[in-house]
Short mmCIF file of C-alpha atoms in Angstrom, two decimals:
data_model
loop_
_atom_site.label_atom_id
_atom_site.label_comp_id
_atom_site.label_asym_id
_atom_site.label_seq_id
_atom_site.Cartn_x
_atom_site.Cartn_y
_atom_site.Cartn_z
CA MET A 1 16.28 -6.20 0.21
CA LEU A 2 13.74 -3.53 1.15
CA ALA A 3 10.97 -3.04 -1.42
CA PHE A 4 8.51 -0.21 -1.93
CA ILE A 5 5.15 -0.48 -3.68
CA GLY A 6 3.97 2.81 -5.14
CA GLY A 7 0.28 3.55 -5.39
CA THR A 8 -1.72 6.38 -6.95
CA GLY A 9 0.56 9.38 -7.35
CA LEU A 10 3.75 7.37 -6.86
CA THR A 11 4.40 5.60 -10.14
CA ARG A 12 8.12 6.42 -9.97
CA MET A 13 10.60 7.60 -7.36
CA ASP A 14 12.52 10.44 -9.01
CA ASN A 15 15.41 10.21 -6.52
CA LEU A 16 15.94 6.50 -7.14
CA ARG A 17 19.15 5.82 -9.10
CA ILE A 18 18.05 2.92 -11.28
CA ILE A 19 20.41 -0.03 -11.53
CA ARG A 20 18.21 -2.37 -13.55
CA ARG A 21 14.64 -3.24 -14.45
CA GLN A 22 13.52 -6.83 -14.10
CA ALA A 23 10.69 -8.13 -16.29
CA ILE A 24 9.56 -11.06 -14.14
CA SER A 25 6.84 -13.47 -15.18
CA THR A 26 5.30 -15.54 -12.39
CA ARG A 27 3.03 -18.58 -12.29
CA PHE A 28 0.22 -16.10 -11.61
CA GLY A 29 1.02 -14.01 -14.68
CA ASP A 30 2.87 -10.74 -15.14
CA PRO A 31 3.11 -8.03 -12.46
CA SER A 32 1.80 -4.51 -13.00
CA ALA A 33 5.19 -3.28 -14.18
CA ALA A 34 8.86 -4.20 -14.22
CA VAL A 35 10.47 -4.54 -10.80
CA VAL A 36 12.97 -1.70 -10.55
CA GLU A 37 16.17 -2.16 -8.56
CA GLY A 38 17.94 1.03 -7.61
CA GLU A 39 19.95 2.92 -5.04
CA LEU A 40 18.21 5.18 -2.53
CA ASP A 41 20.30 7.04 0.02
CA GLY A 42 23.09 4.50 -0.30
CA GLN A 43 20.83 1.46 0.00
CA ASN A 44 19.81 -0.92 -2.76
CA VAL A 45 16.01 -1.15 -2.85
CA LEU A 46 13.28 -2.51 -5.09
CA PHE A 47 10.31 -0.54 -6.42
CA LEU A 48 7.09 -1.67 -8.10
CA ALA A 49 4.34 0.57 -9.46
CA ARG A 50 1.11 -1.10 -8.28
CA HIS A 51 -1.05 0.42 -11.01
CA GLY A 52 1.51 0.10 -13.79
CA ASP A 53 3.87 2.62 -15.38
CA PRO A 54 2.11 4.64 -16.63
CA HIS A 55 -0.86 4.35 -14.25
CA VAL A 56 -3.38 2.23 -16.17
CA LEU A 57 -4.72 -0.45 -13.80
CA LEU A 58 -7.80 0.06 -11.64
CA PRO A 59 -7.63 -1.36 -8.10
CA HIS A 60 -9.63 -4.48 -8.93
CA GLN A 61 -7.56 -5.08 -12.08
CA VAL A 62 -4.21 -5.27 -10.30
CA ASN A 63 -2.66 -8.75 -10.35
CA TYR A 64 -1.71 -8.68 -6.67
CA ARG A 65 -0.50 -12.27 -6.65
CA ALA A 66 1.90 -11.64 -9.53
CA ASN A 67 3.11 -8.38 -7.96
CA MET A 68 3.96 -9.91 -4.62
CA THR A 69 5.47 -13.05 -6.10
CA ALA A 70 7.63 -10.98 -8.48
CA LEU A 71 8.97 -8.88 -5.59
CA LYS A 72 9.82 -12.03 -3.64
CA GLU A 73 11.59 -13.53 -6.66
CA ALA A 74 13.51 -10.27 -7.20
CA GLY A 75 14.93 -10.53 -3.69
CA ALA A 76 12.54 -8.53 -1.51
CA THR A 77 12.82 -9.33 2.20
CA ALA A 78 10.42 -6.62 3.45
CA ILE A 79 7.84 -4.32 1.86
CA VAL A 80 6.54 -0.83 2.59
CA ALA A 81 3.42 -0.10 0.55
CA VAL A 82 2.16 3.41 -0.19
CA ASN A 83 -1.56 4.11 -0.53
CA ALA A 84 -3.71 7.15 -1.26
CA VAL A 85 -6.75 7.02 1.03
CA GLY A 86 -9.84 8.88 2.18
CA GLY A 87 -10.02 10.08 5.76
CA ILE A 88 -12.97 8.91 7.86
CA THR A 89 -12.16 9.96 11.44
CA ALA A 90 -10.59 13.05 13.00
CA GLN A 91 -7.25 11.26 13.31
CA ALA A 92 -6.98 11.14 9.51
CA PRO A 93 -7.21 14.74 8.23
CA THR A 94 -6.51 15.54 4.58
CA GLY A 95 -2.78 15.77 3.90
CA ALA A 96 -1.77 13.64 6.89
CA LEU A 97 0.18 10.40 6.77
CA VAL A 98 -1.24 7.40 8.60
CA LEU A 99 0.50 4.21 9.70
CA PRO A 100 -2.44 1.81 10.03
CA ASP A 101 -2.20 -1.11 12.43
CA GLN A 102 -5.37 -2.95 11.37
CA ILE A 103 -7.35 -3.68 8.21
CA ILE A 104 -10.88 -4.80 7.32
CA ASP A 105 -11.49 -6.32 3.91
CA TYR A 106 -14.67 -5.32 2.06
CA THR A 107 -13.45 -6.38 -1.40
CA TRP A 108 -14.95 -9.23 -3.41
CA GLY A 109 -14.00 -11.40 -6.37
CA ARG A 110 -10.24 -10.89 -6.03
CA GLU A 111 -7.70 -13.71 -6.00
CA MET A 112 -6.98 -13.76 -2.27
CA THR A 113 -4.40 -16.51 -1.76
CA LEU A 114 -1.33 -18.12 -3.23
CA PHE A 115 -2.43 -21.50 -1.88
CA ASP A 116 -5.20 -22.40 -4.31
CA ASP A 117 -3.54 -25.29 -6.12
CA PRO A 118 -5.49 -28.47 -5.22
CA ALA A 119 -2.29 -30.48 -5.68
CA GLU A 120 -0.59 -28.54 -2.88
CA PRO A 121 -1.37 -28.35 0.85
CA LEU A 122 -3.81 -25.68 1.99
CA VAL A 123 -2.18 -23.10 4.28
CA HIS A 124 -4.01 -20.85 6.74
CA VAL A 125 -1.82 -17.92 7.85
CA ASP A 126 -2.25 -16.01 11.10
CA PHE A 127 -3.37 -12.50 10.14
CA SER A 128 -4.30 -11.17 13.58
CA TRP A 129 -1.85 -8.28 13.22
CA PRO A 130 -1.52 -7.51 9.52
CA PHE A 131 1.38 -5.05 9.65
CA ASP A 132 4.94 -5.72 10.77
CA SER A 133 5.83 -3.98 14.02
CA ALA A 134 9.54 -3.50 13.23
CA LEU A 135 8.77 -1.78 9.92
CA ARG A 136 6.12 0.38 11.57
CA ASN A 137 8.49 1.37 14.36
CA GLY A 138 11.15 2.36 11.85
CA LEU A 139 8.69 4.49 9.91
CA LYS A 140 7.40 6.04 13.15
CA GLU A 141 10.93 7.09 14.06
CA LYS A 142 11.36 8.92 10.75
CA LEU A 143 7.92 10.52 10.92
CA ALA A 144 8.48 11.67 14.49
CA ALA A 145 11.67 13.42 13.39
CA SER A 146 9.82 15.25 10.62
CA GLU A 147 7.45 18.19 10.77
CA LEU A 148 4.73 16.33 8.90
CA LYS A 149 1.19 15.65 10.11
CA TRP A 150 0.94 11.94 10.84
CA ASN A 151 -0.88 9.44 12.99
CA ASP A 152 0.31 6.22 14.54
CA GLY A 153 -2.31 3.52 14.18
CA GLY A 154 -5.74 3.25 12.69
CA CYS A 155 -7.85 0.80 10.77
CA TYR A 156 -7.72 0.69 6.96
CA ALA A 157 -10.95 -0.23 5.15
CA ALA A 158 -10.23 -1.99 1.86
CA THR A 159 -13.13 -1.39 -0.55
CA GLN A 160 -13.68 -2.71 -4.05
CA GLY A 161 -13.68 0.48 -6.11
CA PRO A 162 -13.08 1.94 -8.57
CA ARG A 163 -15.91 4.26 -7.56
CA LEU A 164 -15.69 6.21 -4.34
CA GLU A 165 -17.96 5.17 -1.50
CA THR A 166 -21.41 6.51 -0.64
CA ALA A 167 -21.91 8.55 2.52
CA ALA A 168 -23.93 5.66 3.97
CA GLU A 169 -21.08 3.24 3.29
CA ILE A 170 -18.66 5.54 5.08
CA ILE A 171 -21.00 5.66 8.08
CA ARG A 172 -20.94 1.87 8.09
CA LEU A 173 -17.15 1.78 7.87
CA GLU A 174 -16.80 4.24 10.72
CA ARG A 175 -19.24 2.19 12.79
CA ASP A 176 -17.03 -0.83 12.08
CA GLY A 177 -14.04 1.05 13.49
CA CYS A 178 -12.30 2.16 10.29
CA ASP A 179 -10.29 5.40 10.17
CA ILE A 180 -9.19 5.47 6.52
CA VAL A 181 -10.50 3.93 3.32
CA GLY A 182 -8.67 2.73 0.22
CA MET A 183 -8.97 0.16 -2.55
CA THR A 184 -5.62 -1.63 -2.71
CA GLY A 185 -4.74 -2.85 0.79
CA MET A 186 -6.22 -6.28 0.19
CA PRO A 187 -5.27 -8.85 -0.88
CA GLU A 188 -1.83 -7.27 -1.02
CA ALA A 189 -1.27 -7.36 2.74
CA VAL A 190 -2.30 -10.99 3.23
CA LEU A 191 -0.30 -12.17 0.22
CA ALA A 192 2.78 -10.64 1.83
CA ARG A 193 2.01 -12.67 4.95
CA GLU A 194 1.67 -15.84 2.88
CA LEU A 195 5.09 -15.13 1.38
CA ALA A 196 6.56 -14.49 4.86
CA LEU A 197 7.42 -10.93 3.81
CA PRO A 198 7.23 -8.31 6.59
CA TYR A 199 4.80 -5.66 5.31
CA ALA A 200 3.77 -2.19 6.44
CA MET A 201 1.57 0.46 4.92
CA LEU A 202 2.16 4.21 4.71
CA SER A 203 -1.10 5.93 3.75
CA LEU A 204 -1.53 9.50 2.50
CA VAL A 205 -4.97 10.98 3.22
CA VAL A 206 -5.93 12.75 -0.01
CA ASN A 207 -9.56 13.67 0.69
CA PRO A 208 -12.28 13.52 3.33
CA ALA A 209 -14.35 10.39 2.82
CA ALA A 210 -17.90 10.70 1.43
CA GLY A 211 -20.17 12.73 3.69
CA LYS A 212 -17.24 14.03 5.76
CA SER A 213 -17.12 17.43 4.08
CA SER A 214 -19.69 19.98 2.94
CA HIS A 215 -18.82 19.71 -0.76
CA GLU A 216 -18.43 17.15 -3.51
CA ILE A 217 -15.15 15.24 -3.74
CA THR A 218 -13.31 16.28 -6.92
CA MET A 219 -10.31 14.75 -8.63
CA ALA A 220 -8.73 18.20 -8.89
CA GLU A 221 -8.64 18.51 -5.10
CA ILE A 222 -7.33 14.98 -4.70
CA GLU A 223 -4.57 15.51 -7.28
CA ALA A 224 -3.47 18.73 -5.57
CA VAL A 225 -3.01 16.89 -2.27
CA ILE A 226 -1.27 13.99 -4.01
CA HIS A 227 1.21 16.37 -5.68
CA ASP A 228 2.50 17.75 -2.39
CA GLY A 229 1.81 14.72 -0.21
CA MET A 230 3.68 12.18 -2.30
CA ALA A 231 6.76 14.39 -2.21
CA ASN A 232 6.59 14.10 1.58
CA VAL A 233 6.11 10.35 1.30
CA CYS A 234 9.24 10.05 -0.86
CA ARG A 235 11.27 11.95 1.72
CA VAL A 236 10.09 9.64 4.49
CA LEU A 237 10.84 6.53 2.41
CA THR A 238 14.30 7.85 1.52
CA ASP A 239 15.12 8.53 5.18
CA PHE A 240 13.77 5.12 6.13
CA ALA A 241 15.79 3.32 3.44
CA GLY A 242 18.98 5.09 4.50
CA GLY A 243 18.77 3.67 8.01
CA TYR A 244 17.18 0.34 7.21
CA THR A 245 18.80 -2.88 8.34
CA ALA A 246 17.17 -6.25 7.69
#
């Protein structure tokens, strides 16, 4: 079953006809919220609010291992994750959607693997290409048919948060080859790989990254972009779910 993970600005999908809510407890603890099963454009899908419902968890407080394990146990066979991000390069203007194809992890102190039990074998997964090509191609098809601003490809920088980055840090990230910056892409993406769950990311650019505009970044501006942008994201996800085949 296709699953969606909602980030900042996407705590619920209003057009999702809810069938049931599953309170799943995992060996890693409880997920951020109940796993919601519902119908979206004729397809049964799962939905999980990454930051809780209501939004209460900071990026470094999210129990990513519990979230991903709960989705797997609920029947997820593929995941599309939504993220609100800052735009670093010209290919990621504010309001655009980005389908990243690479990721660099700058986080620290997070539980990064499911394979940390000394009584079980250690597993090293291949993470050369973090995002599933079939999911990305399906999303590209829907985006290409829309009139939205979007970009195919780009590198996502996963930073620790919850503060926004300094201008110097953004210069460093750009020098490293990053196009967008967020706080929730890791370890979520690699945990999906460990669970053998195809995973793709759909990122909404909600602000220019630090030093990329002539004025201070404000939450009011970010929230205004999120309000309109997440409505576009929901339309894309609905179209994608309607034509999705495992």
